[in-house]
Coordinates of C-alpha atoms in Angstrom, one line a residue:
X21 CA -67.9 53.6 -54.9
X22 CA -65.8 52.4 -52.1
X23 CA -66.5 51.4 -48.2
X24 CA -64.8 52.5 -45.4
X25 CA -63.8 50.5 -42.3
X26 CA -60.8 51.1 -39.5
X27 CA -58.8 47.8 -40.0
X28 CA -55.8 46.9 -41.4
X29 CA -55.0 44.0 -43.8
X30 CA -54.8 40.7 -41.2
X31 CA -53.0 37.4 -42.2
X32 CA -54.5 34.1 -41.1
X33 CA -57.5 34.7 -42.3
X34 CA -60.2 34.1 -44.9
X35 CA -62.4 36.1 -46.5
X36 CA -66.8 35.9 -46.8
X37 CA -65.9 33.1 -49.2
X38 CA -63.7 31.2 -47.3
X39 CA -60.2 31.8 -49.1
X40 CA -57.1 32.5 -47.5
X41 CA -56.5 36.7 -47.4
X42 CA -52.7 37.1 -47.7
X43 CA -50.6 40.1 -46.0
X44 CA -49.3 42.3 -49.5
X45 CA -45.5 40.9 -48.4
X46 CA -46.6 37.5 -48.9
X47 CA -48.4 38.2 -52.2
X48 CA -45.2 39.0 -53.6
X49 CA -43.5 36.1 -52.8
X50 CA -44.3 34.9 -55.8
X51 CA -41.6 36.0 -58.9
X52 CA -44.7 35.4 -61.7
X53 CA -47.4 37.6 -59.7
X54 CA -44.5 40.5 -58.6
X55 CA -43.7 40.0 -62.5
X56 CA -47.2 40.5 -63.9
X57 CA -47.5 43.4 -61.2
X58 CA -44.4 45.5 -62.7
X59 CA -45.8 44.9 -65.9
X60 CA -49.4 46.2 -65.0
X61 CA -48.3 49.0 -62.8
X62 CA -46.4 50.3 -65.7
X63 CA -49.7 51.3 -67.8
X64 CA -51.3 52.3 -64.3
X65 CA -48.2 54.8 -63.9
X66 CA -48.4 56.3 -67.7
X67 CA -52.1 56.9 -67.8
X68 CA -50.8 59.2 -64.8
X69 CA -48.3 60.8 -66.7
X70 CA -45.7 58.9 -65.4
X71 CA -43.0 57.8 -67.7
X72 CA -41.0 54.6 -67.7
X73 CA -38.6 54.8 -66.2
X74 CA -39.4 57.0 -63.4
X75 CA -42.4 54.8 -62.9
X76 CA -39.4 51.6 -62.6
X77 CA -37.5 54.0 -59.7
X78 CA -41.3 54.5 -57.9
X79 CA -42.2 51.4 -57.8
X80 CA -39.0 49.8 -57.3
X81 CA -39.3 52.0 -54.1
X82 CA -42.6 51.0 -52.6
X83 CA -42.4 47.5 -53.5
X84 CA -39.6 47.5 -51.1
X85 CA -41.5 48.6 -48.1
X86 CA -44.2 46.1 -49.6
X87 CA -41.7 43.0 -49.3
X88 CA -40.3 44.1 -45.5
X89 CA -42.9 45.5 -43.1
X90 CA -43.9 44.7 -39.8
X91 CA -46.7 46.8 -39.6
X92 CA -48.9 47.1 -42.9
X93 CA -49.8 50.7 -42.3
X94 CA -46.3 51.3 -41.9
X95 CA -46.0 50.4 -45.5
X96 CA -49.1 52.0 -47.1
X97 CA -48.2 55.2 -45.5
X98 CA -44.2 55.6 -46.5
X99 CA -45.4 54.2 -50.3
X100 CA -48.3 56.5 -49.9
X101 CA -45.2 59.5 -49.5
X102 CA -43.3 58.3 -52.4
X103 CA -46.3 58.7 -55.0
X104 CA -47.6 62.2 -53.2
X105 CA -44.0 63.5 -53.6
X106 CA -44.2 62.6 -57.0
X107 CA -47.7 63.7 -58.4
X108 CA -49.3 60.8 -58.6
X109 CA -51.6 61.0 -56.0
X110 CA -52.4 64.5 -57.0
X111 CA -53.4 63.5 -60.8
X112 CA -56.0 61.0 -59.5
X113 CA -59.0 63.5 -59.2
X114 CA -58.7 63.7 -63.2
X115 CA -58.3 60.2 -63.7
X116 CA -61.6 60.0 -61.4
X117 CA -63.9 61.9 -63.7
X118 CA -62.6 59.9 -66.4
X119 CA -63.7 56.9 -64.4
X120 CA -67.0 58.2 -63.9
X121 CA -67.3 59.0 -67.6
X122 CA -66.4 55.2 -68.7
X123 CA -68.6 53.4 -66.4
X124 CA -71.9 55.5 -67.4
X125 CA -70.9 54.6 -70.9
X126 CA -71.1 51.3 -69.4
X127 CA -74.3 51.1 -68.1
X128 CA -76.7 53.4 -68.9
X129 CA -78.3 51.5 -71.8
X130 CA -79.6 49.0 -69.0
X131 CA -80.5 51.7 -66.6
X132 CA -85.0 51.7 -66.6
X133 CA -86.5 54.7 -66.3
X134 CA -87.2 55.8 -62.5
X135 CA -85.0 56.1 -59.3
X136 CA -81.5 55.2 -59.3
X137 CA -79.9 54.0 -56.0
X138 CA -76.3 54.3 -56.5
X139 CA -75.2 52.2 -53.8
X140 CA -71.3 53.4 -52.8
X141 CA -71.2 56.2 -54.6
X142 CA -68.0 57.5 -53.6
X143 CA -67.7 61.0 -55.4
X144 CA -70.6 60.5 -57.0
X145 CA -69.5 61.9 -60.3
X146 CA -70.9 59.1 -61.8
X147 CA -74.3 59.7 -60.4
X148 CA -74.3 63.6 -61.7
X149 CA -74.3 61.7 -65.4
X150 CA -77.0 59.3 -64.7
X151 CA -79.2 62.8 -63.1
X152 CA -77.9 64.4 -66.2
X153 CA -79.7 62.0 -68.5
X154 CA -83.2 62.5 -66.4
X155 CA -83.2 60.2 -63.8
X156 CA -84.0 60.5 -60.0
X157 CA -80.6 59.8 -58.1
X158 CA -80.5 58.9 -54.3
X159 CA -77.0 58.5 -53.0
X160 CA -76.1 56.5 -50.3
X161 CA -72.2 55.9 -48.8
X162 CA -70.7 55.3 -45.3
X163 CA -68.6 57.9 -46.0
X164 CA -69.6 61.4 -47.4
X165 CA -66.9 62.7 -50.0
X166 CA -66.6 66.2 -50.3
X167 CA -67.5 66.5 -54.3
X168 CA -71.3 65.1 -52.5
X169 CA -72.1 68.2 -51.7
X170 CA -71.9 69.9 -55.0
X171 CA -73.9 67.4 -56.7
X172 CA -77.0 68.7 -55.5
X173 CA -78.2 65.0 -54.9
X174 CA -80.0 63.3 -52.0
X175 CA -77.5 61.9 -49.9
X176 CA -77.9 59.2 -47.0
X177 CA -74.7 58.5 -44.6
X178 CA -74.7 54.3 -44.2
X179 CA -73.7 52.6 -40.8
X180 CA -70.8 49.6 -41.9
X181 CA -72.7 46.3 -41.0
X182 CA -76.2 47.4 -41.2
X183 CA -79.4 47.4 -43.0
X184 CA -79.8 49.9 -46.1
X185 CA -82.1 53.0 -44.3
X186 CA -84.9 52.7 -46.9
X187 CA -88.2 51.3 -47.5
X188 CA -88.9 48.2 -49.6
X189 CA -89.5 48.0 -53.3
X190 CA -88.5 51.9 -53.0
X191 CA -85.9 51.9 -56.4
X192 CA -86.3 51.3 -60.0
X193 CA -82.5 50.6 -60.5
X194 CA -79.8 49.4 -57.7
X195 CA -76.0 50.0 -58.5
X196 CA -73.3 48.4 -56.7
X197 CA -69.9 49.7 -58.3
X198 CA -66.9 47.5 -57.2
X199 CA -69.0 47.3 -54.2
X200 CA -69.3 43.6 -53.1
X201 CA -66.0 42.6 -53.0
X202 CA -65.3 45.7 -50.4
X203 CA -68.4 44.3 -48.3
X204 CA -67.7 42.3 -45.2
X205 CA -71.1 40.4 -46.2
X206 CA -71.7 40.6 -49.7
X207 CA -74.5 37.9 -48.8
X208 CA -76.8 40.0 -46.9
X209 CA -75.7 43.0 -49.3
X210 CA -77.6 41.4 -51.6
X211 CA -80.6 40.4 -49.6
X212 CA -80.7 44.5 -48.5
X213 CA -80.4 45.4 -51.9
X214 CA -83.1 42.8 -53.3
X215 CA -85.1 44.2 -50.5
X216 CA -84.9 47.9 -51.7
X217 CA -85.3 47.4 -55.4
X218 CA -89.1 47.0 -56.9
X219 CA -90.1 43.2 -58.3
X220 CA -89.0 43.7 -61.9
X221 CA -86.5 46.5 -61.1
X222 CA -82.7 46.5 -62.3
X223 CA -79.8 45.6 -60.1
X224 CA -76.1 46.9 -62.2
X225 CA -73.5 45.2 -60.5
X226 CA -69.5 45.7 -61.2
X227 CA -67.5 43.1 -60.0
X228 CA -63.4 42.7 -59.8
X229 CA -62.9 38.8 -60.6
X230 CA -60.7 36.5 -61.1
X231 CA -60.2 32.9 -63.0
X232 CA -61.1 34.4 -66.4
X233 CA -59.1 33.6 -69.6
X234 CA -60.3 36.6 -71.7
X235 CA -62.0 35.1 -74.4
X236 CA -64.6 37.4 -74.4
X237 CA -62.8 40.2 -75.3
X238 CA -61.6 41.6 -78.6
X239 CA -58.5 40.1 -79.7
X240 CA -56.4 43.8 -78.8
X241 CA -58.0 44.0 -75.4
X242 CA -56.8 39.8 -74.8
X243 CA -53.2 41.3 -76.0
X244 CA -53.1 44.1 -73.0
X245 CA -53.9 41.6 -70.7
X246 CA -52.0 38.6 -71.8
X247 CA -49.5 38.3 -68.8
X248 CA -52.2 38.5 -66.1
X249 CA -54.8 36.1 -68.3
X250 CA -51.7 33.4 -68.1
X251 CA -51.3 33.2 -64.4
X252 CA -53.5 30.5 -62.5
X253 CA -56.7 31.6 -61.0
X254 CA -55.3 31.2 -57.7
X255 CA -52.4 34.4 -59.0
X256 CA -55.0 36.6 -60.5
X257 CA -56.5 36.1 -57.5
X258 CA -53.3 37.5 -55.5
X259 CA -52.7 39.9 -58.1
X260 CA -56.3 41.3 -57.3
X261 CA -55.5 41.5 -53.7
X262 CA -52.2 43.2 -54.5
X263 CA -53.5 46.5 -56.3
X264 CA -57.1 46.4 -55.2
X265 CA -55.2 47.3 -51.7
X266 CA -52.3 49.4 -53.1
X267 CA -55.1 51.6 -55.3
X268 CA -57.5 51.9 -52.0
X269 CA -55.2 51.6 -48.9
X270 CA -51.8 53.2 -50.5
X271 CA -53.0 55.5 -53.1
X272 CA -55.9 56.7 -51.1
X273 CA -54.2 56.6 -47.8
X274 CA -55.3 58.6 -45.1
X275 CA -54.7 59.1 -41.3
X276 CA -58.3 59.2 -40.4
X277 CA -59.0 55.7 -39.6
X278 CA -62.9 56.2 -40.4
X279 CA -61.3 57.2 -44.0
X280 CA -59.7 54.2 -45.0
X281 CA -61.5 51.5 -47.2
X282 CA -62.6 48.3 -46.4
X283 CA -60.8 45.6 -48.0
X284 CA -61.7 42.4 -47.2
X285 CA -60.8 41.0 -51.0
X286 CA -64.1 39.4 -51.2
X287 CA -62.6 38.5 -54.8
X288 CA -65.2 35.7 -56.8
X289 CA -65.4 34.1 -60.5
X290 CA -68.2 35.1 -62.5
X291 CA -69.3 32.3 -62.7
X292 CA -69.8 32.2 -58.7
X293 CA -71.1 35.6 -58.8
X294 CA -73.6 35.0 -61.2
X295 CA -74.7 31.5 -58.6
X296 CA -74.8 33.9 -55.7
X297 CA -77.2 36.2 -57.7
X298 CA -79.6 33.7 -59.0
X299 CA -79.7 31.9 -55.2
X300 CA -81.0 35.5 -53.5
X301 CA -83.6 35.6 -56.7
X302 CA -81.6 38.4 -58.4
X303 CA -81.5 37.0 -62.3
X304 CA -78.8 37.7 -64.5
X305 CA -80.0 38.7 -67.6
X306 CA -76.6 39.6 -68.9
X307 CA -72.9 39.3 -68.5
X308 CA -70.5 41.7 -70.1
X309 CA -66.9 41.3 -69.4
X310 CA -65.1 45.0 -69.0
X311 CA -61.8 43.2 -68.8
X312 CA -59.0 46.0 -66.9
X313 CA -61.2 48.6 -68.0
X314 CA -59.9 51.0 -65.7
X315 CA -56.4 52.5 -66.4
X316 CA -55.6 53.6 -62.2
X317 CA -57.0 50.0 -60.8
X318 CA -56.0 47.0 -63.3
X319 CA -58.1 44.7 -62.0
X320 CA -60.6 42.2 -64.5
X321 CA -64.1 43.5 -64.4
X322 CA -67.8 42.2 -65.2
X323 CA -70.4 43.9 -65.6
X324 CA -73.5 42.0 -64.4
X325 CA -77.0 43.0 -65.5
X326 CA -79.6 41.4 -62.9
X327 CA -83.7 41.6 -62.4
X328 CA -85.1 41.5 -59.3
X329 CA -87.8 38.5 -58.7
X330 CA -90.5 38.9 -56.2

């Protein structure tokens, strides 16, 4: 559920939504964020089967890289070496299913009966439950994982920076998985997908955000989180930057440039989100928030529920 693209994380810059995009180094500048990150990376680390303390030594390791590159691939690739040497990129592919597994529990209650775009459908494990529970599944990715294959499922390569290949009004349901914020335009993203989905047809949208104080989720699920709900909005934000690249550029490194994922941190509040819907005529019937949901990437999630108006 991830794009791909052959840049590197660039300083100077600002993302789709015009806020500053900060190199990793100067994330962690900051003693509060590098703080909540230890604290964070810890659970990350366990639900890996990494214990404590070897998790402190790991980190402790990469972070150091993190704080003194000069070139940022330099950095994902020797922390990328640490966590291959030991096993925790090789227990991701677990941790993936169980991903898969959590979202459809997530979602399929709002999924309508018909065909199912699954718009960056990385692995598409996710997409084998949805087929599983009788719906048509079209998959669609710039980048073709190898578990793609074995689904069995319809399966259409995307170009980066151009229109979605299929007709109008063609789907019943549109889902865009921690897709936006990985978009270059997450504007015309969602004038492609309005375009593809029938009037009256379901748009599932999971978003990484940030300025959110947790009050919507149960008082043990607040708890977990209560470090990263204290910062500012402007530190989640950073935080967000932080292991949104060290998940997609440092745990899933690769030397194949066409490999890597995009990650232009196109980061937003829910309460933006849901403005950016309801001005492309995409209605948000529903808001759930997931909270870290996900034990291998700790970022705040939403889950936004949206019809289609034609």
């Amino acid at each position: 559920m991830i794009e791909r693209f052959n840049s590197s994380v660039e300083s100077n810059k600002n993302n789709a939504f015009e806020m500053p995009i900060f190199e990793i180094k100067d994330v962690l500048q900051d003693p509060e964020i590098e703080n909540v990150i230890q604290s964070m990376r810890r659970d990350v680390f366990k639900s890996l089967g990494i214990d404590d303390a070897k998790s402190d030594m790991v980190m402790d390791q990469c972070l150091k890289f993190a704080k003194n590159y000069d070139d940022i691939n330099e950095y994902e690739q020797a922390a990328h070496n640490i966590l291959e040497s030991e096993g925790v990129v090789d227990a991701i592919p677990e941790k993936l299913i169980e991903r898969a597994e959590i979202i459809h529990e997530q979602i399929k209650k709002y999924l309508k009966d018909g065909l199912v775009l699954d718009f960056g459908c990385g692995d598409a494990r996710l997409a084998q439950l949805i087929a599983k529970d009788g719906n048509e599944v079209q998959l669609a990715d710039v980048y073709e994982n190898p578990n793609v294959a074995k689904t069995g499922l319809p399966f259409e390569l995307l170009e980066q920076g151009k229109d979605i290949p299929f007709e109008d009004n063609k789907f019943d349901n549109t889902l865009l998985l921690t897709v936006f914020h990985h978009s270059d335009d997450p504007i015309q993203l969602m004038k492609e997908t309005k375009r593809v989905t029938k009037p009256g047809g379901r748009v599932i949208v999971i978003e990484s955000v940030y300025d959110v104080d947790g009050k919507e989720l149960s008082e043990d699920e607040r708890k977990k989180s209560e470090e990263y709900l204290a910062l500012s909005p402007e530190q989640q934000r950073r935080v967000n930057i932080f292991f949104d690249h060290f998940y997609n550029r440092v745990i899933h490194n690769s030397d194949d440039p066409s490999k890597k994922v995009n990650v232009p941190f196109n980061f937003n509040t829910p309460e933006e989100w849901k403005k950016l819907f309801d001005e492309q005529d995409l209605k948000q019937e529903e808001v759930v928030h997931l909270g870290p949901d996900q034990p291998t990437v700790p970022e705040y999630h939403t889950l936004h529920v949206l019809n289609v108006e034609k």
